[in-house]
């Protein structure tokens, strides 16, 4: 793609080591100088980094499309740059009006009332993960981070003993170098395995429904006709990829930060009712999903920049969340910050469908770690982050020590064959 007419041109690579070393600084420099700019990498793309432009683009589906348009940038998941080899995801890769028919199907399973119904399940899996670590006095806290993966798998109705394969493969495609063996294993072995298992489960639930999300989905109507199993597959794969990595990223970053800020940790231990606002602030500050993409569908001048049909645009939620024009002291964590109109869940019609589920899991994980391992100390020299930080930011390994505690769940509370061992290391 030629850069002709596209300006200002900047050097920006959200997948580079340089970017991973200082994501906040890289976005700050861009936001302060060129909040809408063109990078020539990955076939060329716009990067939007201030709150105003990200907010505006995310709410303008006529110009900034989420659709998979193979003529622009080849096949693959369209909401990332470069595109990732995954099946089409519904509803995140659709535009209104088609989008609305599917989002209507997804909303009821992720509403606050629906999340309240699965609270016991979230508490059980969190308790079990902490149980698995608590007696030893030392652990990789990243293991607790399996909680969102296993909760999502259980919620959907997929076999819980396979949760690691789902977690590992979806994380790898977004965070591992594309030439690494881990990435290749994910794409060549794990994702096909998960796809086959999802398809089989969807067919089984269509024949014999149970009390799970897949059973609900297969019975839905779209525009007055029964939803197809392939459409259900697209939704389920999106729920897996939305559910497993993001909440883990949020909690992993919060745990490390709380180790470094013992005064705030003490405040949250003394008053867990502060957790709700604290989680909103962690969402803003850490922005687990750093940035997602759109495709320009109309010739337009956007914030002084000439955009052309087919141009790709990266919407940097993380950078918008640090914009001083929107947030006072944006680089400070203030767990009492309110209102907090962060864009960590996006904005507009595609705003995260799983936000209530994600926040409830994050709250349980943080609450249990703070209650049961209140003196945990992280060995900062042993931290390992996700290799790429361009889409999902977070820690892969968090070595920690703490005063040992007692298990809470009775033996047999979890089916045999389910292991809590960390899938990503
Ligand atoms: C901390 C946790 C989470 C973060 C930071 C997050 C972030 C996001 C963001 C930024 C979007 C907007 C996408 C766009 O505009 O292109 C989104 C959409 C979505 N998320 Fe989440 N998410 C989280 C948790 C979850 C969970 C737990 C689930 C489900 C199990 C989920 C499912 C979805 C779905 C289905 C969409 C697509 C919505 C649509 O297109 O209408 N997310 N998420």
Short mmCIF file of C-alpha atoms and ligand atoms in Angstrom, two decimals:
data_model
loop_
_atom_site.label_atom_id
_atom_site.label_comp_id
_atom_site.label_asym_id
_atom_site.label_seq_id
_atom_site.Cartn_x
_atom_site.Cartn_y
_atom_site.Cartn_z
CA UNK A 1 0.00 0.00 0.00
CA UNK A 2 1.40 3.42 -0.92
CA UNK A 3 1.60 6.14 1.72
CA UNK A 4 0.73 8.81 -0.85
CA UNK A 5 -1.43 11.49 0.69
CA UNK A 6 -1.31 9.83 4.09
CA UNK A 7 0.33 11.94 6.74
CA UNK A 8 1.81 12.44 9.22
CA UNK A 9 3.93 9.31 8.79
CA UNK A 10 5.45 7.93 12.00
CA UNK A 11 7.60 5.00 12.97
CA UNK A 12 5.23 2.90 15.08
CA UNK A 13 5.25 -0.86 15.63
CA UNK A 14 3.00 -2.10 18.42
CA UNK A 15 4.45 -5.61 18.11
CA UNK A 16 8.11 -4.60 18.44
CA UNK A 17 10.37 -5.27 21.40
CA UNK A 18 10.93 -1.52 21.67
CA UNK A 19 7.19 -0.98 22.07
CA UNK A 20 6.85 -3.85 24.58
CA UNK A 21 9.64 -2.29 26.67
CA UNK A 22 7.70 0.96 27.08
CA UNK A 23 4.14 0.83 25.78
CA UNK A 24 3.04 3.82 27.84
CA UNK A 25 5.94 6.02 26.70
CA UNK A 26 5.53 5.00 23.07
CA UNK A 27 1.87 5.97 23.08
CA UNK A 28 2.52 9.16 25.08
CA UNK A 29 5.02 10.39 22.49
CA UNK A 30 2.61 9.62 19.68
CA UNK A 31 -0.39 11.18 21.43
CA UNK A 32 1.53 14.36 22.21
CA UNK A 33 2.85 14.84 18.70
CA UNK A 34 0.63 13.01 16.22
CA UNK A 35 -2.58 11.65 17.80
CA UNK A 36 -3.70 10.45 14.38
CA UNK A 37 -0.78 9.17 12.33
CA UNK A 38 0.18 6.72 9.59
CA UNK A 39 2.59 3.84 10.11
CA UNK A 40 3.97 2.07 7.05
CA UNK A 41 4.28 -1.32 8.73
CA UNK A 42 2.00 -4.36 8.21
CA UNK A 43 0.78 -3.00 4.89
CA UNK A 44 0.25 0.46 6.35
CA UNK A 45 -2.23 1.58 9.00
CA UNK A 46 -3.49 4.60 10.87
CA UNK A 47 -2.91 4.72 14.61
CA UNK A 48 -5.33 6.74 16.73
CA UNK A 49 -3.96 7.50 20.19
CA UNK A 50 -5.87 10.33 21.87
CA UNK A 51 -9.18 9.87 23.67
CA UNK A 52 -11.17 12.05 21.33
CA UNK A 53 -10.19 10.33 18.09
CA UNK A 54 -10.43 6.78 19.52
CA UNK A 55 -13.85 7.56 21.00
CA UNK A 56 -15.09 9.12 17.77
CA UNK A 57 -13.84 6.35 15.47
CA UNK A 58 -15.20 3.56 17.67
CA UNK A 59 -18.65 5.13 17.52
CA UNK A 60 -18.66 5.67 13.77
CA UNK A 61 -19.40 2.26 12.26
CA UNK A 62 -20.26 3.73 8.86
CA UNK A 63 -16.68 4.89 8.34
CA UNK A 64 -14.74 2.57 10.67
CA UNK A 65 -15.89 -0.97 9.94
CA UNK A 66 -15.19 -4.06 12.04
CA UNK A 67 -15.96 -6.36 9.11
CA UNK A 68 -13.71 -9.01 7.70
CA UNK A 69 -13.18 -7.64 4.19
CA UNK A 70 -10.74 -9.97 2.51
CA UNK A 71 -9.86 -7.51 -0.22
CA UNK A 72 -8.25 -5.27 2.42
CA UNK A 73 -5.33 -7.06 4.07
CA UNK A 74 -6.24 -10.67 3.28
CA UNK A 75 -8.26 -13.15 5.33
CA UNK A 76 -7.99 -13.50 9.10
CA UNK A 77 -9.31 -11.94 12.28
CA UNK A 78 -10.02 -8.36 11.21
CA UNK A 79 -9.92 -6.50 14.52
CA UNK A 80 -6.16 -6.90 14.91
CA UNK A 81 -3.23 -5.59 12.84
CA UNK A 82 -1.82 -7.64 11.21
CA UNK A 83 -4.77 -9.97 10.81
CA UNK A 84 -4.55 -13.22 12.77
CA UNK A 85 -5.41 -16.64 11.32
CA UNK A 86 -8.65 -17.35 13.16
CA UNK A 87 -12.19 -18.19 12.13
CA UNK A 88 -14.63 -15.34 11.65
CA UNK A 89 -15.88 -14.04 14.99
CA UNK A 90 -19.50 -13.00 15.54
CA UNK A 91 -20.55 -10.32 16.47
CA UNK A 92 -17.18 -8.51 16.74
CA UNK A 93 -16.53 -8.75 12.98
CA UNK A 94 -19.95 -7.50 11.87
CA UNK A 95 -21.30 -3.98 11.37
CA UNK A 96 -24.81 -2.76 12.07
CA UNK A 97 -27.49 -3.53 11.07
CA UNK A 98 -26.48 -7.23 10.69
CA UNK A 99 -24.46 -6.94 13.92
CA UNK A 100 -27.54 -6.16 16.03
CA UNK A 101 -29.31 -9.47 15.33
CA UNK A 102 -26.37 -11.36 16.86
CA UNK A 103 -25.51 -9.00 19.69
CA UNK A 104 -29.14 -9.42 20.82
CA UNK A 105 -28.43 -13.13 21.17
CA UNK A 106 -25.25 -12.59 23.21
CA UNK A 107 -26.47 -9.85 25.60
CA UNK A 108 -28.70 -12.02 27.84
CA UNK A 109 -25.90 -14.47 28.71
CA UNK A 110 -23.57 -11.68 29.84
CA UNK A 111 -25.95 -9.32 31.66
CA UNK A 112 -25.39 -8.54 35.36
CA UNK A 113 -28.30 -10.89 36.22
CA UNK A 114 -26.78 -13.72 34.16
CA UNK A 115 -23.39 -13.20 35.81
CA UNK A 116 -25.03 -13.30 39.24
CA UNK A 117 -26.31 -16.78 38.36
CA UNK A 118 -22.77 -18.08 37.75
CA UNK A 119 -21.22 -16.49 40.82
CA UNK A 120 -20.97 -19.80 42.68
CA UNK A 121 -19.06 -21.27 39.77
CA UNK A 122 -16.64 -18.31 39.73
CA UNK A 123 -16.12 -18.59 43.49
CA UNK A 124 -15.58 -22.36 43.27
CA UNK A 125 -12.90 -22.21 40.58
CA UNK A 126 -11.11 -19.27 42.22
CA UNK A 127 -11.13 -21.06 45.57
CA UNK A 128 -9.77 -24.19 43.93
CA UNK A 129 -6.95 -22.36 42.14
CA UNK A 130 -5.89 -20.64 45.35
CA UNK A 131 -6.22 -23.99 47.21
CA UNK A 132 -3.78 -25.51 44.76
CA UNK A 133 -1.16 -22.90 45.70
CA UNK A 134 -1.89 -21.97 49.28
CA UNK A 135 -0.18 -24.75 51.23
CA UNK A 136 3.26 -24.40 49.71
CA UNK A 137 4.00 -20.76 50.56
CA UNK A 138 5.47 -20.15 47.14
CA UNK A 139 3.87 -20.13 43.72
CA UNK A 140 3.71 -18.67 40.29
CA UNK A 141 0.78 -16.31 40.80
CA UNK A 142 0.20 -16.44 37.08
CA UNK A 143 -1.44 -19.80 37.83
CA UNK A 144 -4.39 -18.06 39.50
CA UNK A 145 -4.79 -16.53 36.15
CA UNK A 146 -6.16 -19.83 34.88
CA UNK A 147 -9.38 -18.84 36.66
CA UNK A 148 -10.89 -16.83 33.78
CA UNK A 149 -10.02 -19.59 31.34
CA UNK A 150 -11.60 -22.40 33.33
CA UNK A 151 -14.62 -20.27 34.27
CA UNK A 152 -15.23 -19.36 30.64
CA UNK A 153 -14.87 -22.98 29.49
CA UNK A 154 -17.21 -24.20 32.24
CA UNK A 155 -19.73 -21.41 31.57
CA UNK A 156 -19.83 -22.30 27.89
CA UNK A 157 -20.20 -26.03 28.60
CA UNK A 158 -16.90 -27.17 27.08
CA UNK A 159 -14.86 -29.93 28.81
CA UNK A 160 -13.13 -28.25 31.77
CA UNK A 161 -10.22 -30.71 31.81
CA UNK A 162 -9.07 -29.15 28.52
CA UNK A 163 -9.03 -25.55 29.73
CA UNK A 164 -5.27 -25.21 29.29
CA UNK A 165 -5.41 -25.96 25.58
CA UNK A 166 -7.93 -23.15 25.10
CA UNK A 167 -6.00 -20.71 27.27
CA UNK A 168 -2.64 -21.53 25.71
CA UNK A 169 -3.75 -21.37 22.08
CA UNK A 170 -5.74 -18.15 22.27
CA UNK A 171 -3.05 -16.40 24.26
CA UNK A 172 -0.30 -17.58 21.92
CA UNK A 173 -1.95 -16.23 18.79
CA UNK A 174 -2.19 -12.76 20.31
CA UNK A 175 0.99 -12.55 22.39
CA UNK A 176 3.71 -14.89 21.07
CA UNK A 177 6.09 -14.12 18.18
CA UNK A 178 4.59 -15.51 14.98
CA UNK A 179 7.81 -17.42 14.21
CA UNK A 180 7.99 -19.10 17.65
CA UNK A 181 7.31 -22.82 18.23
CA UNK A 182 4.60 -21.86 20.75
CA UNK A 183 2.74 -19.82 18.14
CA UNK A 184 3.11 -22.57 15.54
CA UNK A 185 1.85 -25.22 17.95
CA UNK A 186 -1.13 -23.01 18.74
CA UNK A 187 -2.06 -22.50 15.11
CA UNK A 188 -1.24 -25.97 13.81
CA UNK A 189 -2.26 -28.24 16.70
CA UNK A 190 -4.17 -26.57 19.55
CA UNK A 191 -6.58 -24.30 17.68
CA UNK A 192 -7.71 -27.11 15.32
CA UNK A 193 -8.19 -29.36 18.38
CA UNK A 194 -10.30 -26.69 20.13
CA UNK A 195 -12.31 -26.00 16.96
CA UNK A 196 -13.14 -29.68 16.56
CA UNK A 197 -14.12 -29.98 20.21
CA UNK A 198 -16.28 -26.85 20.04
CA UNK A 199 -18.05 -28.12 16.91
CA UNK A 200 -18.69 -31.51 18.50
CA UNK A 201 -20.02 -29.91 21.68
CA UNK A 202 -22.29 -27.58 19.69
CA UNK A 203 -23.73 -30.55 17.77
CA UNK A 204 -24.17 -32.54 20.99
CA UNK A 205 -26.00 -29.68 22.73
CA UNK A 206 -28.23 -29.12 19.71
CA UNK A 207 -29.29 -32.77 20.02
CA UNK A 208 -29.49 -32.74 23.82
CA UNK A 209 -29.41 -29.33 25.54
CA UNK A 210 -27.99 -28.91 29.04
CA UNK A 211 -27.79 -25.92 31.37
CA UNK A 212 -24.92 -24.06 29.71
CA UNK A 213 -24.26 -21.20 27.30
CA UNK A 214 -23.74 -23.39 24.24
CA UNK A 215 -27.13 -25.06 24.85
CA UNK A 216 -28.72 -21.61 25.06
CA UNK A 217 -27.02 -20.41 21.89
CA UNK A 218 -27.99 -23.36 19.71
CA UNK A 219 -31.66 -22.72 20.49
CA UNK A 220 -31.67 -19.05 19.42
CA UNK A 221 -33.31 -17.36 16.43
CA UNK A 222 -31.59 -14.81 14.21
CA UNK A 223 -33.89 -12.67 12.08
CA UNK A 224 -36.74 -15.17 12.55
CA UNK A 225 -34.78 -18.24 11.51
CA UNK A 226 -32.88 -20.74 13.68
CA UNK A 227 -29.25 -19.81 14.27
CA UNK A 228 -26.85 -22.14 12.43
CA UNK A 229 -24.26 -24.27 14.20
CA UNK A 230 -21.51 -22.46 12.28
CA UNK A 231 -22.78 -19.11 13.63
CA UNK A 232 -22.79 -20.55 17.16
CA UNK A 233 -19.22 -21.72 16.59
CA UNK A 234 -18.18 -18.17 15.62
CA UNK A 235 -19.74 -16.77 18.77
CA UNK A 236 -18.28 -19.46 21.03
CA UNK A 237 -14.78 -19.00 19.65
CA UNK A 238 -15.06 -15.25 20.27
CA UNK A 239 -16.27 -15.83 23.83
CA UNK A 240 -13.28 -18.07 24.46
CA UNK A 241 -10.82 -15.61 23.01
CA UNK A 242 -12.50 -12.67 24.79
CA UNK A 243 -12.76 -14.52 28.07
CA UNK A 244 -9.45 -16.22 28.66
CA UNK A 245 -6.67 -13.69 28.14
CA UNK A 246 -8.11 -10.31 29.04
CA UNK A 247 -9.17 -10.86 32.63
CA UNK A 248 -5.96 -12.78 33.31
CA UNK A 249 -3.99 -9.83 32.00
CA UNK A 250 -5.90 -7.41 34.21
CA UNK A 251 -5.41 -9.43 37.39
CA UNK A 252 -1.78 -10.29 36.71
CA UNK A 253 -0.88 -6.64 36.24
CA UNK A 254 -2.89 -5.58 39.29
CA UNK A 255 -1.19 -8.20 41.51
CA UNK A 256 2.28 -7.04 40.54
CA UNK A 257 1.31 -3.39 40.98
CA UNK A 258 -0.20 -4.08 44.42
CA UNK A 259 3.03 -5.76 45.47
CA UNK A 260 4.81 -2.54 44.58
CA UNK A 261 2.22 -0.37 46.39
CA UNK A 262 1.72 -1.92 49.83
CA UNK A 263 -0.26 1.07 51.12
CA UNK A 264 -2.97 0.53 48.49
CA UNK A 265 -2.86 -3.22 49.05
CA UNK A 266 -3.48 -2.63 52.78
CA UNK A 267 -6.37 -0.29 51.97
CA UNK A 268 -8.03 -2.96 49.80
CA UNK A 269 -7.41 -5.70 52.39
CA UNK A 270 -8.97 -3.53 55.10
CA UNK A 271 -11.95 -2.55 52.95
CA UNK A 272 -12.75 -4.97 50.08
CA UNK A 273 -15.77 -2.84 49.16
CA UNK A 274 -13.24 -0.56 47.44
CA UNK A 275 -12.49 -3.31 44.93
CA UNK A 276 -15.19 -2.34 42.41
CA UNK A 277 -13.78 1.13 41.78
CA UNK A 278 -10.24 -0.14 42.07
CA UNK A 279 -10.95 -2.63 39.27
CA UNK A 280 -12.30 0.16 37.03
CA UNK A 281 -9.08 2.05 37.69
CA UNK A 282 -6.91 -1.01 37.00
CA UNK A 283 -8.83 -1.46 33.75
CA UNK A 284 -8.04 2.14 32.78
CA UNK A 285 -4.43 2.07 33.91
CA UNK A 286 -3.44 -1.37 32.55
CA UNK A 287 -5.79 -1.59 29.54
CA UNK A 288 -5.46 -5.37 29.06
CA UNK A 289 -6.66 -5.07 25.46
CA UNK A 290 -4.26 -2.42 24.28
CA UNK A 291 -5.64 -1.66 20.84
CA UNK A 292 -8.00 -3.09 18.21
CA UNK A 293 -8.51 -2.32 14.55
CA UNK A 294 -11.07 -1.16 12.02
CA UNK A 295 -11.17 -0.81 8.22
CA UNK A 296 -12.05 2.55 6.66
CA UNK A 297 -15.09 2.25 4.36
CA UNK A 298 -15.47 5.83 3.13
CA UNK A 299 -13.11 8.49 1.83
CA UNK A 300 -12.90 10.82 4.79
CA UNK A 301 -10.85 13.53 6.43
CA UNK A 302 -10.46 12.51 10.05
CA UNK A 303 -8.81 14.95 12.48
CA UNK A 304 -7.05 16.57 9.52
CA UNK A 305 -5.85 13.26 8.06
CA UNK A 306 -6.91 12.02 4.61
CA UNK A 307 -8.23 8.48 5.04
CA UNK A 308 -8.97 6.25 2.07
CA UNK A 309 -11.30 3.31 1.51
CA UNK A 310 -9.55 0.13 2.66
CA UNK A 311 -7.14 1.86 5.04
CA UNK A 312 -6.71 0.03 8.32
CA UNK A 313 -6.89 1.94 11.61
CA UNK A 314 -5.63 0.90 15.05
CA UNK A 315 -7.71 2.29 17.92
CA UNK A 316 -5.43 2.46 20.96
CA UNK A 317 -7.75 2.08 23.96
CA UNK A 318 -4.70 2.01 26.23
CA UNK A 319 -3.44 5.36 24.99
CA UNK A 320 -6.88 6.99 25.16
CA UNK A 321 -6.98 5.82 28.78
CA UNK A 322 -3.82 7.83 29.56
CA UNK A 323 -4.93 11.02 27.82
CA UNK A 324 -4.52 13.98 30.21
CA UNK A 325 -7.28 15.79 28.31
CA UNK A 326 -9.69 13.22 29.71
CA UNK A 327 -8.13 12.02 32.99
CA UNK A 328 -6.46 14.04 35.75
CA UNK A 329 -3.02 12.58 36.53
CA UNK A 330 -3.53 9.77 34.01
CA UNK A 331 -0.27 8.02 34.90
CA UNK A 332 -1.26 7.68 38.55
CA UNK A 333 -3.46 4.88 39.92
CA UNK A 334 -6.23 6.37 42.05
CA UNK A 335 -8.43 3.52 43.25
CA UNK A 336 -11.09 6.09 44.24
CA UNK A 337 -11.22 7.72 40.80
CA UNK A 338 -14.84 8.45 39.87
CA UNK A 339 -16.28 8.97 37.35
CA UNK A 340 -13.92 6.83 35.32
CA UNK A 341 -14.96 6.82 31.67
CA UNK A 342 -12.15 4.56 30.53
CA UNK A 343 -12.18 2.80 27.17
CA UNK A 344 -10.67 -0.49 28.35
CA UNK A 345 -13.82 -2.30 27.18
CA UNK A 346 -14.04 -0.23 24.01
CA UNK A 347 -16.97 2.09 23.30
CA UNK A 348 -19.87 2.12 20.86
CA UNK A 349 -21.89 -0.88 19.67
CA UNK A 350 -19.01 -3.34 20.11
CA UNK A 351 -18.36 -2.40 23.74
CA UNK A 352 -17.29 -5.57 25.50
CA UNK A 353 -20.14 -8.04 25.90
CA UNK A 354 -18.28 -9.82 28.70
CA UNK A 355 -17.48 -6.79 30.88
CA UNK A 356 -19.66 -7.88 33.82
CA UNK A 357 -18.38 -11.44 33.69
CA UNK A 358 -14.77 -10.24 33.41
CA UNK A 359 -15.11 -7.79 36.30
CA UNK A 360 -16.78 -10.37 38.54
CA UNK A 361 -13.97 -12.87 37.91
CA UNK A 362 -11.32 -10.21 38.49
CA UNK A 363 -12.97 -9.17 41.74
CA UNK A 364 -13.10 -12.73 43.08
CA UNK A 365 -9.49 -13.39 42.14
CA UNK A 366 -8.17 -10.20 43.71
CA UNK A 367 -10.38 -10.60 46.79
CA UNK A 368 -9.21 -14.16 47.42
CA UNK A 369 -5.52 -13.43 46.88
CA UNK A 370 -5.71 -10.38 49.17
CA UNK A 371 -7.62 -12.29 51.82
CA UNK A 372 -5.78 -15.61 51.72
CA UNK A 373 -2.26 -14.49 50.74
CA UNK A 374 -2.23 -10.95 52.16
CA UNK A 375 1.55 -10.84 52.54
CA UNK A 376 2.44 -12.18 49.08
CA UNK A 377 5.77 -10.85 47.84
CA UNK A 378 6.64 -10.94 44.16
CA UNK A 379 10.19 -11.72 43.05
CA UNK A 380 10.37 -8.90 40.51
CA UNK A 381 13.57 -10.28 38.97
CA UNK A 382 11.68 -13.46 37.99
CA UNK A 383 8.78 -11.75 36.25
CA UNK A 384 8.19 -12.79 32.65
CA UNK A 385 5.84 -10.83 30.45
CA UNK A 386 3.96 -11.85 27.32
CA UNK A 387 6.51 -11.57 24.49
CA UNK A 388 4.28 -9.27 22.43
CA UNK A 389 2.30 -6.53 24.18
CA UNK A 390 0.59 -4.96 21.17
CA UNK A 391 -2.86 -6.51 21.68
CA UNK A 392 -2.85 -8.19 25.10
CA UNK A 393 -0.53 -6.84 27.76
CA UNK A 394 0.38 -8.81 30.85
CA UNK A 395 2.63 -11.13 32.86
CA UNK A 396 3.22 -14.75 31.99
CA UNK A 397 5.13 -15.63 35.17
CA UNK A 398 4.81 -14.01 38.62
CA UNK A 399 7.03 -15.86 41.13
CA UNK A 400 5.83 -15.09 44.65
CA UNK A 401 6.17 -16.21 48.25
CA UNK A 402 3.61 -15.87 51.06
CA UNK A 403 2.68 -17.31 54.44
CA UNK A 404 1.14 -20.74 53.74
CA UNK A 405 -2.58 -21.13 54.40
CA UNK A 406 -5.22 -23.84 54.35
CA UNK A 407 -7.29 -25.33 51.57
CA UNK A 408 -11.00 -24.53 51.62
CA UNK A 409 -12.69 -26.92 49.21
CA UNK A 410 -13.41 -30.47 50.35
CA UNK A 411 -11.67 -33.29 48.43
CA UNK A 412 -13.56 -34.21 45.26
CA UNK A 413 -15.03 -30.71 44.75
CA UNK A 414 -13.41 -30.61 41.32
CA UNK A 415 -13.71 -33.45 38.76
CA UNK A 416 -10.68 -35.75 38.51
CA UNK A 417 -8.45 -34.95 35.54
CA UNK A 418 -8.64 -31.17 35.96
CA UNK A 419 -5.22 -29.73 36.66
CA UNK A 420 -4.38 -26.19 37.78
CA UNK A 421 -0.86 -26.26 36.34
CA UNK A 422 -0.03 -23.13 34.40
CA UNK A 423 -0.56 -23.72 30.70
CA UNK A 424 1.52 -20.88 29.35
CA UNK A 425 4.96 -21.33 30.85
C1 LIG B 1 -10.83 -7.42 31.60
C2 LIG B 1 -11.49 -8.09 30.75
C3 LIG B 1 -11.84 -7.67 29.35
C4 LIG B 1 -11.38 -6.65 28.56
C5 LIG B 1 -10.32 -5.61 28.89
C6 LIG B 1 -12.10 -6.73 27.30
C7 LIG B 1 -11.93 -5.85 26.25
C8 LIG B 1 -12.77 -5.77 25.16
C9 LIG B 1 -12.76 -4.73 24.17
C10 LIG B 1 -11.79 -3.55 24.13
C11 LIG B 1 -13.76 -4.99 23.28
C12 LIG B 1 -14.18 -4.09 22.11
C13 LIG B 1 -13.89 -4.67 20.78
C14 LIG B 1 -14.03 -3.71 19.63
O1 LIG B 1 -14.55 -2.60 19.79
O2 LIG B 1 -13.58 -4.06 18.54
C15 LIG B 1 -14.38 -6.22 23.69
C16 LIG B 1 -15.41 -6.85 23.02
C17 LIG B 1 -15.88 -8.10 23.37
N1 LIG B 1 -15.57 -8.83 24.49
FE1 LIG B 1 -14.35 -8.27 25.98
N2 LIG B 1 -12.95 -7.80 27.36
C18 LIG B 1 -12.83 -8.41 28.58
C19 LIG B 1 -13.51 -9.52 29.03
C20 LIG B 1 -14.36 -10.28 28.28
C21 LIG B 1 -14.96 -11.52 28.68
C22 LIG B 1 -14.74 -12.19 30.03
C23 LIG B 1 -15.72 -11.95 27.64
C24 LIG B 1 -16.59 -13.17 27.50
C25 LIG B 1 -16.45 -14.29 28.12
C26 LIG B 1 -15.61 -10.97 26.58
C27 LIG B 1 -16.26 -11.02 25.38
C28 LIG B 1 -16.28 -10.00 24.46
C29 LIG B 1 -17.12 -10.03 23.26
C30 LIG B 1 -18.09 -11.14 22.86
C31 LIG B 1 -16.86 -8.84 22.57
C32 LIG B 1 -17.45 -8.41 21.24
C33 LIG B 1 -18.62 -7.52 21.44
C34 LIG B 1 -19.20 -7.05 20.14
O3 LIG B 1 -18.56 -7.05 19.10
O4 LIG B 1 -20.37 -6.64 20.18
N3 LIG B 1 -14.76 -9.97 27.00
N4 LIG B 1 -13.78 -6.68 24.85
#
